[in-house]
Amino acid sequence: MPKINDTMYTLYDFDLPHQYKNPLSQFASYPTAIKKRVYELPQYKDFIALVEHKNWKRKILSALLSAAVLATVAYFSGKTALKRHFFMYWC
C-alpha cells in the first residue's frame, strides 16, 4: 500500500509546469542578463537554437490564430465596414 507522501508527491509532480522540470525549456522568458550568460556557454548552443526556432513558430502561429479568431468574432457581430475599407484600398 503506498504511503500518503508518495501519493502526494505523484499528484504534485503532474501539476508542475514544464519549466520546473526543465528550466531551459523556457529560455526565451528569462531576463536579458541571464540569456547573455547562457549564450556564452558552449554546451547550450544547439539547445538555444532549437528553443528560439520553436518560439518563432509559436509566435507566428498564435498571431495567425488570434487574427482568425478576431476576424470571426467581427464577422459574426455584423461588422461590414472592414470589407468596404479593404476593397476600397486594395482593389
JSON list of N, CA and C in Angstrom, two decimals, residues 21-74:
[
{"chain": "A", "resi": 21, "resn": "LYS", "atom": "N", "xyz": [10.58, 21.31, -14.48]},
{"chain": "A", "resi": 21, "resn": "LYS", "atom": "CA", "xyz": [11.21, 20.04, -14.80]},
{"chain": "A", "resi": 21, "resn": "LYS", "atom": "C", "xyz": [12.44, 20.24, -15.69]},
{"chain": "A", "resi": 22, "resn": "ASN", "atom": "N", "xyz": [12.36, 21.19, -16.61]},
{"chain": "A", "resi": 22, "resn": "ASN", "atom": "CA", "xyz": [13.47, 21.50, -17.50]},
{"chain": "A", "resi": 22, "resn": "ASN", "atom": "C", "xyz": [13.55, 23.03, -17.61]},
{"chain": "A", "resi": 23, "resn": "PRO", "atom": "N", "xyz": [14.33, 23.69, -16.75]},
{"chain": "A", "resi": 23, "resn": "PRO", "atom": "CA", "xyz": [14.35, 25.15, -16.71]},
{"chain": "A", "resi": 23, "resn": "PRO", "atom": "C", "xyz": [14.74, 25.81, -18.03]},
{"chain": "A", "resi": 24, "resn": "LEU", "atom": "N", "xyz": [15.54, 25.15, -18.85]},
{"chain": "A", "resi": 24, "resn": "LEU", "atom": "CA", "xyz": [15.96, 25.77, -20.10]},
{"chain": "A", "resi": 24, "resn": "LEU", "atom": "C", "xyz": [14.88, 25.73, -21.18]},
{"chain": "A", "resi": 25, "resn": "SER", "atom": "N", "xyz": [13.79, 25.02, -20.93]},
{"chain": "A", "resi": 25, "resn": "SER", "atom": "CA", "xyz": [12.72, 24.99, -21.93]},
{"chain": "A", "resi": 25, "resn": "SER", "atom": "C", "xyz": [12.04, 26.34, -22.05]},
{"chain": "A", "resi": 26, "resn": "GLN", "atom": "N", "xyz": [12.12, 27.16, -21.03]},
{"chain": "A", "resi": 26, "resn": "GLN", "atom": "CA", "xyz": [11.52, 28.50, -21.04]},
{"chain": "A", "resi": 26, "resn": "GLN", "atom": "C", "xyz": [12.61, 29.56, -21.17]},
{"chain": "A", "resi": 27, "resn": "PHE", "atom": "N", "xyz": [13.65, 29.25, -21.92]},
{"chain": "A", "resi": 27, "resn": "PHE", "atom": "CA", "xyz": [14.82, 30.12, -22.05]},
{"chain": "A", "resi": 27, "resn": "PHE", "atom": "C", "xyz": [14.45, 31.51, -22.55]},
{"chain": "A", "resi": 28, "resn": "ALA", "atom": "N", "xyz": [13.51, 31.62, -23.45]},
{"chain": "A", "resi": 28, "resn": "ALA", "atom": "CA", "xyz": [13.16, 32.91, -24.04]},
{"chain": "A", "resi": 28, "resn": "ALA", "atom": "C", "xyz": [12.51, 33.86, -23.04]},
{"chain": "A", "resi": 29, "resn": "SER", "atom": "N", "xyz": [11.99, 33.34, -21.94]},
{"chain": "A", "resi": 29, "resn": "SER", "atom": "CA", "xyz": [11.33, 34.18, -20.95]},
{"chain": "A", "resi": 29, "resn": "SER", "atom": "C", "xyz": [12.29, 34.72, -19.89]},
{"chain": "A", "resi": 30, "resn": "TYR", "atom": "N", "xyz": [13.53, 34.29, -19.93]},
{"chain": "A", "resi": 30, "resn": "TYR", "atom": "CA", "xyz": [14.49, 34.73, -18.92]},
{"chain": "A", "resi": 30, "resn": "TYR", "atom": "C", "xyz": [14.88, 36.19, -19.13]},
{"chain": "A", "resi": 31, "resn": "PRO", "atom": "N", "xyz": [15.34, 36.86, -18.07]},
{"chain": "A", "resi": 31, "resn": "PRO", "atom": "CA", "xyz": [15.85, 38.23, -18.23]},
{"chain": "A", "resi": 31, "resn": "PRO", "atom": "C", "xyz": [17.07, 38.26, -19.15]},
{"chain": "A", "resi": 32, "resn": "THR", "atom": "N", "xyz": [17.33, 39.42, -19.71]},
{"chain": "A", "resi": 32, "resn": "THR", "atom": "CA", "xyz": [18.39, 39.58, -20.70]},
{"chain": "A", "resi": 32, "resn": "THR", "atom": "C", "xyz": [19.76, 39.21, -20.15]},
{"chain": "A", "resi": 33, "resn": "ALA", "atom": "N", "xyz": [20.04, 39.57, -18.91]},
{"chain": "A", "resi": 33, "resn": "ALA", "atom": "CA", "xyz": [21.35, 39.26, -18.33]},
{"chain": "A", "resi": 33, "resn": "ALA", "atom": "C", "xyz": [21.58, 37.75, -18.26]},
{"chain": "A", "resi": 34, "resn": "ILE", "atom": "N", "xyz": [20.57, 37.01, -17.90]},
{"chain": "A", "resi": 34, "resn": "ILE", "atom": "CA", "xyz": [20.71, 35.55, -17.81]},
{"chain": "A", "resi": 34, "resn": "ILE", "atom": "C", "xyz": [20.84, 34.96, -19.21]},
{"chain": "A", "resi": 35, "resn": "LYS", "atom": "N", "xyz": [20.08, 35.48, -20.17]},
{"chain": "A", "resi": 35, "resn": "LYS", "atom": "CA", "xyz": [20.20, 34.99, -21.55]},
{"chain": "A", "resi": 35, "resn": "LYS", "atom": "C", "xyz": [21.61, 35.16, -22.08]},
{"chain": "A", "resi": 36, "resn": "LYS", "atom": "N", "xyz": [22.22, 36.31, -21.81]},
{"chain": "A", "resi": 36, "resn": "LYS", "atom": "CA", "xyz": [23.59, 36.55, -22.30]},
{"chain": "A", "resi": 36, "resn": "LYS", "atom": "C", "xyz": [24.56, 35.55, -21.71]},
{"chain": "A", "resi": 37, "resn": "ARG", "atom": "N", "xyz": [24.40, 35.24, -20.43]},
{"chain": "A", "resi": 37, "resn": "ARG", "atom": "CA", "xyz": [25.30, 34.27, -19.80]},
{"chain": "A", "resi": 37, "resn": "ARG", "atom": "C", "xyz": [25.10, 32.88, -20.37]},
{"chain": "A", "resi": 38, "resn": "VAL", "atom": "N", "xyz": [23.87, 32.51, -20.66]},
{"chain": "A", "resi": 38, "resn": "VAL", "atom": "CA", "xyz": [23.61, 31.18, -21.22]},
{"chain": "A", "resi": 38, "resn": "VAL", "atom": "C", "xyz": [24.13, 31.10, -22.66]},
{"chain": "A", "resi": 39, "resn": "TYR", "atom": "N", "xyz": [24.03, 32.21, -23.42]},
{"chain": "A", "resi": 39, "resn": "TYR", "atom": "CA", "xyz": [24.57, 32.23, -24.78]},
{"chain": "A", "resi": 39, "resn": "TYR", "atom": "C", "xyz": [26.07, 31.95, -24.80]},
{"chain": "A", "resi": 40, "resn": "GLU", "atom": "N", "xyz": [26.76, 32.36, -23.75]},
{"chain": "A", "resi": 40, "resn": "GLU", "atom": "CA", "xyz": [28.21, 32.18, -23.70]},
{"chain": "A", "resi": 40, "resn": "GLU", "atom": "C", "xyz": [28.62, 30.75, -23.40]},
{"chain": "A", "resi": 41, "resn": "LEU", "atom": "N", "xyz": [27.72, 29.94, -22.87]},
{"chain": "A", "resi": 41, "resn": "LEU", "atom": "CA", "xyz": [28.06, 28.56, -22.52]},
{"chain": "A", "resi": 41, "resn": "LEU", "atom": "C", "xyz": [27.99, 27.68, -23.77]},
{"chain": "A", "resi": 42, "resn": "PRO", "atom": "N", "xyz": [29.08, 27.00, -24.10]},
{"chain": "A", "resi": 42, "resn": "PRO", "atom": "CA", "xyz": [29.11, 26.22, -25.35]},
{"chain": "A", "resi": 42, "resn": "PRO", "atom": "C", "xyz": [28.19, 25.00, -25.35]},
{"chain": "A", "resi": 43, "resn": "GLN", "atom": "N", "xyz": [27.89, 24.43, -24.20]},
{"chain": "A", "resi": 43, "resn": "GLN", "atom": "CA", "xyz": [27.09, 23.20, -24.18]},
{"chain": "A", "resi": 43, "resn": "GLN", "atom": "C", "xyz": [25.61, 23.45, -24.51]},
{"chain": "A", "resi": 44, "resn": "TYR", "atom": "N", "xyz": [25.19, 24.71, -24.54]},
{"chain": "A", "resi": 44, "resn": "TYR", "atom": "CA", "xyz": [23.78, 25.00, -24.80]},
{"chain": "A", "resi": 44, "resn": "TYR", "atom": "C", "xyz": [23.53, 25.60, -26.18]},
{"chain": "A", "resi": 45, "resn": "LYS", "atom": "N", "xyz": [24.53, 25.68, -27.03]},
{"chain": "A", "resi": 45, "resn": "LYS", "atom": "CA", "xyz": [24.35, 26.33, -28.33]},
{"chain": "A", "resi": 45, "resn": "LYS", "atom": "C", "xyz": [23.28, 25.65, -29.18]},
{"chain": "A", "resi": 46, "resn": "ASP", "atom": "N", "xyz": [23.30, 24.34, -29.28]},
{"chain": "A", "resi": 46, "resn": "ASP", "atom": "CA", "xyz": [22.29, 23.63, -30.08]},
{"chain": "A", "resi": 46, "resn": "ASP", "atom": "C", "xyz": [20.91, 23.77, -29.46]},
{"chain": "A", "resi": 47, "resn": "PHE", "atom": "N", "xyz": [20.86, 23.69, -28.15]},
{"chain": "A", "resi": 47, "resn": "PHE", "atom": "CA", "xyz": [19.58, 23.79, -27.46]},
{"chain": "A", "resi": 47, "resn": "PHE", "atom": "C", "xyz": [18.96, 25.17, -27.63]},
{"chain": "A", "resi": 48, "resn": "ILE", "atom": "N", "xyz": [19.78, 26.21, -27.56]},
{"chain": "A", "resi": 48, "resn": "ILE", "atom": "CA", "xyz": [19.28, 27.59, -27.71]},
{"chain": "A", "resi": 48, "resn": "ILE", "atom": "C", "xyz": [18.70, 27.79, -29.11]},
{"chain": "A", "resi": 49, "resn": "ALA", "atom": "N", "xyz": [19.38, 27.29, -30.12]},
{"chain": "A", "resi": 49, "resn": "ALA", "atom": "CA", "xyz": [18.88, 27.42, -31.49]},
{"chain": "A", "resi": 49, "resn": "ALA", "atom": "C", "xyz": [17.53, 26.72, -31.64]},
{"chain": "A", "resi": 50, "resn": "LEU", "atom": "N", "xyz": [17.39, 25.55, -31.03]},
{"chain": "A", "resi": 50, "resn": "LEU", "atom": "CA", "xyz": [16.14, 24.81, -31.11]},
{"chain": "A", "resi": 50, "resn": "LEU", "atom": "C", "xyz": [15.01, 25.56, -30.41]},
{"chain": "A", "resi": 51, "resn": "VAL", "atom": "N", "xyz": [15.28, 26.09, -29.22]},
{"chain": "A", "resi": 51, "resn": "VAL", "atom": "CA", "xyz": [14.26, 26.82, -28.46]},
{"chain": "A", "resi": 51, "resn": "VAL", "atom": "C", "xyz": [13.84, 28.08, -29.19]},
{"chain": "A", "resi": 52, "resn": "GLU", "atom": "N", "xyz": [14.80, 28.82, -29.74]},
{"chain": "A", "resi": 52, "resn": "GLU", "atom": "CA", "xyz": [14.45, 30.05, -30.45]},
{"chain": "A", "resi": 52, "resn": "GLU", "atom": "C", "xyz": [13.65, 29.76, -31.71]},
{"chain": "A", "resi": 53, "resn": "HIS", "atom": "N", "xyz": [13.98, 28.67, -32.39]},
{"chain": "A", "resi": 53, "resn": "HIS", "atom": "CA", "xyz": [13.23, 28.29, -33.59]},
{"chain": "A", "resi": 53, "resn": "HIS", "atom": "C", "xyz": [11.78, 27.94, -33.22]},
{"chain": "A", "resi": 54, "resn": "LYS", "atom": "N", "xyz": [11.60, 27.21, -32.12]},
{"chain": "A", "resi": 54, "resn": "LYS", "atom": "CA", "xyz": [10.26, 26.86, -31.67]},
{"chain": "A", "resi": 54, "resn": "LYS", "atom": "C", "xyz": [9.48, 28.10, -31.26]},
{"chain": "A", "resi": 55, "resn": "ASN", "atom": "N", "xyz": [10.15, 29.07, -30.65]},
{"chain": "A", "resi": 55, "resn": "ASN", "atom": "CA", "xyz": [9.46, 30.29, -30.23]},
{"chain": "A", "resi": 55, "resn": "ASN", "atom": "C", "xyz": [8.94, 31.08, -31.42]},
{"chain": "A", "resi": 56, "resn": "TRP", "atom": "N", "xyz": [9.71, 31.15, -32.51]},
{"chain": "A", "resi": 56, "resn": "TRP", "atom": "CA", "xyz": [9.23, 31.86, -33.69]},
{"chain": "A", "resi": 56, "resn": "TRP", "atom": "C", "xyz": [8.01, 31.16, -34.28]},
{"chain": "A", "resi": 57, "resn": "LYS", "atom": "N", "xyz": [8.05, 29.83, -34.28]},
{"chain": "A", "resi": 57, "resn": "LYS", "atom": "CA", "xyz": [6.89, 29.08, -34.78]},
{"chain": "A", "resi": 57, "resn": "LYS", "atom": "C", "xyz": [5.66, 29.38, -33.93]},
{"chain": "A", "resi": 58, "resn": "ARG", "atom": "N", "xyz": [5.83, 29.37, -32.62]},
{"chain": "A", "resi": 58, "resn": "ARG", "atom": "CA", "xyz": [4.70, 29.64, -31.72]},
{"chain": "A", "resi": 58, "resn": "ARG", "atom": "C", "xyz": [4.16, 31.05, -31.91]},
{"chain": "A", "resi": 59, "resn": "LYS", "atom": "N", "xyz": [5.03, 32.02, -32.06]},
{"chain": "A", "resi": 59, "resn": "LYS", "atom": "CA", "xyz": [4.59, 33.40, -32.20]},
{"chain": "A", "resi": 59, "resn": "LYS", "atom": "C", "xyz": [3.82, 33.60, -33.50]},
{"chain": "A", "resi": 60, "resn": "ILE", "atom": "N", "xyz": [4.32, 33.04, -34.59]},
{"chain": "A", "resi": 60, "resn": "ILE", "atom": "CA", "xyz": [3.64, 33.19, -35.88]},
{"chain": "A", "resi": 60, "resn": "ILE", "atom": "C", "xyz": [2.29, 32.48, -35.85]},
{"chain": "A", "resi": 61, "resn": "LEU", "atom": "N", "xyz": [2.27, 31.27, -35.31]},
{"chain": "A", "resi": 61, "resn": "LEU", "atom": "CA", "xyz": [1.02, 30.52, -35.23]},
{"chain": "A", "resi": 61, "resn": "LEU", "atom": "C", "xyz": [0.00, 31.23, -34.35]},
{"chain": "A", "resi": 62, "resn": "SER", "atom": "N", "xyz": [0.44, 31.74, -33.21]},
{"chain": "A", "resi": 62, "resn": "SER", "atom": "CA", "xyz": [-0.50, 32.42, -32.32]},
{"chain": "A", "resi": 62, "resn": "SER", "atom": "C", "xyz": [-1.00, 33.73, -32.93]},
{"chain": "A", "resi": 63, "resn": "ALA", "atom": "N", "xyz": [-0.17, 34.43, -33.68]},
{"chain": "A", "resi": 63, "resn": "ALA", "atom": "CA", "xyz": [-0.62, 35.66, -34.35]},
{"chain": "A", "resi": 63, "resn": "ALA", "atom": "C", "xyz": [-1.68, 35.34, -35.40]},
{"chain": "A", "resi": 64, "resn": "LEU", "atom": "N", "xyz": [-1.46, 34.29, -36.18]},
{"chain": "A", "resi": 64, "resn": "LEU", "atom": "CA", "xyz": [-2.44, 33.90, -37.19]},
{"chain": "A", "resi": 64, "resn": "LEU", "atom": "C", "xyz": [-3.75, 33.43, -36.57]},
{"chain": "A", "resi": 65, "resn": "LEU", "atom": "N", "xyz": [-3.65, 32.63, -35.51]},
{"chain": "A", "resi": 65, "resn": "LEU", "atom": "CA", "xyz": [-4.86, 32.16, -34.85]},
{"chain": "A", "resi": 65, "resn": "LEU", "atom": "C", "xyz": [-5.62, 33.30, -34.19]},
{"chain": "A", "resi": 66, "resn": "SER", "atom": "N", "xyz": [-4.91, 34.23, -33.58]},
{"chain": "A", "resi": 66, "resn": "SER", "atom": "CA", "xyz": [-5.56, 35.39, -32.96]},
{"chain": "A", "resi": 66, "resn": "SER", "atom": "C", "xyz": [-6.28, 36.23, -34.01]},
{"chain": "A", "resi": 67, "resn": "ALA", "atom": "N", "xyz": [-5.63, 36.45, -35.14]},
{"chain": "A", "resi": 67, "resn": "ALA", "atom": "CA", "xyz": [-6.26, 37.22, -36.21]},
{"chain": "A", "resi": 67, "resn": "ALA", "atom": "C", "xyz": [-7.50, 36.50, -36.74]},
{"chain": "A", "resi": 68, "resn": "ALA", "atom": "N", "xyz": [-7.43, 35.19, -36.87]},
{"chain": "A", "resi": 68, "resn": "ALA", "atom": "CA", "xyz": [-8.59, 34.43, -37.36]},
{"chain": "A", "resi": 68, "resn": "ALA", "atom": "C", "xyz": [-9.75, 34.50, -36.36]},
{"chain": "A", "resi": 69, "resn": "VAL", "atom": "N", "xyz": [-9.44, 34.37, -35.08]},
{"chain": "A", "resi": 69, "resn": "VAL", "atom": "CA", "xyz": [-10.49, 34.43, -34.07]},
{"chain": "A", "resi": 69, "resn": "VAL", "atom": "C", "xyz": [-11.12, 35.82, -34.05]},
{"chain": "A", "resi": 70, "resn": "LEU", "atom": "N", "xyz": [-10.32, 36.85, -34.07]},
{"chain": "A", "resi": 70, "resn": "LEU", "atom": "CA", "xyz": [-10.86, 38.21, -34.06]},
{"chain": "A", "resi": 70, "resn": "LEU", "atom": "C", "xyz": [-11.67, 38.51, -35.32]},
{"chain": "A", "resi": 71, "resn": "ALA", "atom": "N", "xyz": [-11.21, 38.04, -36.46]},
{"chain": "A", "resi": 71, "resn": "ALA", "atom": "CA", "xyz": [-11.96, 38.25, -37.70]},
{"chain": "A", "resi": 71, "resn": "ALA", "atom": "C", "xyz": [-13.29, 37.52, -37.66]},
{"chain": "A", "resi": 72, "resn": "THR", "atom": "N", "xyz": [-13.30, 36.31, -37.11]},
{"chain": "A", "resi": 72, "resn": "THR", "atom": "CA", "xyz": [-14.54, 35.55, -36.99]},
{"chain": "A", "resi": 72, "resn": "THR", "atom": "C", "xyz": [-15.53, 36.25, -36.06]},
{"chain": "A", "resi": 73, "resn": "VAL", "atom": "N", "xyz": [-15.04, 36.72, -34.93]},
{"chain": "A", "resi": 73, "resn": "VAL", "atom": "CA", "xyz": [-15.90, 37.44, -33.99]},
{"chain": "A", "resi": 73, "resn": "VAL", "atom": "C", "xyz": [-16.45, 38.70, -34.64]},
{"chain": "A", "resi": 74, "resn": "ALA", "atom": "N", "xyz": [-15.61, 39.43, -35.34]},
{"chain": "A", "resi": 74, "resn": "ALA", "atom": "CA", "xyz": [-16.06, 40.66, -36.00]},
{"chain": "A", "resi": 74, "resn": "ALA", "atom": "C", "xyz": [-17.09, 40.35, -37.09]}
]
